[in-house]
Amino acid sequence: MSATVLAFIAAGQMAFFVAVFLMLVAYRLADGRRKRRRHEQTERLARVMMDVLENRVPGERLTRVIERSRGNVVVTVLHQYASQMRGAPWERVVNAVRQSGWYGRFVRSHGRSRLWWKRLAAARLLSIAAYPEDLELARALVTDRHPAIKVAAIQVVRRIRDAAVLETVLLEAIAARPVVRRYLFDTVVSVREALVPVLAARLAAAGSTDELRALVTLAGELSAVEFFDRLVAYAGHESLEIRVAVARALSSYPHPRTEAALTVLLQDGEWQVRTQAASSLGVIRAVNARSALDAALRDGDWWVRLRAGIALRQLGPSGTEVLHDVQAGADRFAREMARYVLGLTNEAVADYLT
Amino acid sequence: MLERTDVTTDPDNPDPDPVPAAASHEPLTHDVDEARVARPSPVDVVVVEGESALAEMLEYSVSNAGRTALTFRAGHSAIEYLAGDLPVGHAPVVLLDLDLLGTEGFLALKHILAARPSLRVIVLSAQGAERDQIRALRAGAVDYLVKPLSIPILVAKVERLLADRTP
């Protein structure tokens, strides 16, 4: 290769590195300017928002500042304050935001965008500033295929207690994967007054086993007396999964009928149901179920015996007395379990419940 | 299992007398007068609640914890008992369904607490307005829970108050 060609390649490489260096410098400068501008906008917006929250200036001032700010900056600042403010002051801010032409433009352009991050920004905005007229878009975003958008949009239920949206959220939660389902359930649980009638109606008309299991689980977490009769009725369901879910849910409903239903489930053909029933009897401290738990200590399944033993410990002195009797009894398996459970510290027993 | 044969919904007698849920789990099948004579003493929790399932759950939890509960299904007899008939020196935890007392609920609450300042009253209500909660707390209630209630949370609050009372 001739010296000319090598010099040519070296010059090319040098030019390339110089170009990259210049681009990096230009990027840093542009980025710095963008951050400064963003910071200035954030500061100005936050200042005016604080003034509106404290009723020092009219909402129109905020409306004007919003019109001159970037959409994402507005959404971010609104979110910062929404987590700290509520009631009339926050509604003054929301009114000012909605009166700006920006709100309508932003929600229209982002809410139906093909780009997920734009839909996410619209969902975040709706979650803190939605009015009933935004319900249709909110429902569309709740059913979005992107989990982040779904999770953001579902926060709308905190502002608008709409039964149709809540039911949509419930159905989405049931169809979602466990982590997303957990998140959706946590959100709807925060609006329990509105959720209870919706869930009660859905519980009465549940379709698939999966749906019913999820609804029973949620009813157990809400532990509202409105679900009690329905849960007790489902204790005799043909599906193993439902019976297990009911046995778990009933641990939130201390009642003589719960005790009776759990005592029946303690005789179930499936060990999973018997295990959960024994556990729940302990949680409700069903002292009248001592003899049933005593019998469960002789169960053929180790898990049932363990949970029955732990439940007896939870009953207090009367349950411990049963364990001492069993420890001196003839049944080898029951004797070993009673000895094991009696040897546990109170902290260890508490650990079994978590 | 506890049987509540002595609670009536007879329209001629809309204000049934209180019935204790004894700590022992023998069925209570005696009539109202016998129940009054046989009332365990002292009463640890007084439940004033119109919703029978909720009242029964509270009774069940309290009695399984070895305590005594007394339930009223009507407001006026509860006020009479708390402000007048309650033995001197007893300071039970009171779960008071404010809606059961009608429009004069806050006045009744003030009246009860003026007569027995040592009572620890948890107010239960379907009305969740902040103004109502503030009124109840200012009147002397220790807590205000909005229906639909979380039963385990309510039971835990009652247990906490009972534990605080235990010397």
PDB file of C-alpha atoms in Angstrom, chain B residues 7 9 47-56 71-75 95-101 124 147:
ATOM      1  CA  VAL B   7     -82.773 -10.367  68.989  1.00  0.00           C
ATOM      2  CA  THR B   9     -87.024  -7.534  64.357  1.00  0.00           C
ATOM      3  CA  VAL B  47     -71.486  -2.677  69.679  1.00  0.00           C
ATOM      4  CA  VAL B  48     -74.195  -0.334  68.420  1.00  0.00           C
ATOM      5  CA  GLU B  49     -74.707  -1.535  64.875  1.00  0.00           C
ATOM      6  CA  GLY B  50     -77.774  -2.116  62.733  1.00  0.00           C
ATOM      7  CA  GLU B  51     -76.099  -4.427  60.237  1.00  0.00           C
ATOM      8  CA  SER B  52     -76.466  -7.848  61.835  1.00  0.00           C
ATOM      9  CA  ALA B  53     -73.627  -9.637  60.004  1.00  0.00           C
ATOM     10  CA  LEU B  54     -71.137  -6.942  60.971  1.00  0.00           C
ATOM     11  CA  ALA B  55     -72.339  -6.931  64.583  1.00  0.00           C
ATOM     12  CA  GLU B  56     -72.060 -10.724  64.722  1.00  0.00           C
ATOM     13  CA  THR B  71     -74.802  -5.557  71.135  1.00  0.00           C
ATOM     14  CA  PHE B  72     -77.549  -3.047  70.464  1.00  0.00           C
ATOM     15  CA  ARG B  73     -79.433  -3.013  67.205  1.00  0.00           C
ATOM     16  CA  ALA B  74     -81.238   0.257  67.942  1.00  0.00           C
ATOM     17  CA  GLY B  75     -79.823   3.655  68.810  1.00  0.00           C
ATOM     18  CA  LEU B  95     -68.447   0.855  68.295  1.00  0.00           C
ATOM     19  CA  LEU B  96     -71.124   3.341  67.405  1.00  0.00           C
ATOM     20  CA  ASP B  97     -72.939   3.268  64.067  1.00  0.00           C
ATOM     21  CA  LEU B  98     -73.713   6.969  63.764  1.00  0.00           C
ATOM     22  CA  ASP B  99     -76.220   6.397  60.955  1.00  0.00           C
ATOM     23  CA  LEU B 100     -78.334   4.323  63.360  1.00  0.00           C
ATOM     24  CA  LEU B 101     -78.905   7.416  65.465  1.00  0.00           C
ATOM     25  CA  LEU B 124     -68.799   3.868  62.136  1.00  0.00           C
ATOM     26  CA  LYS B 147     -68.332   2.033  55.583  1.00  0.00           C
TER      27      LYS B 147
END
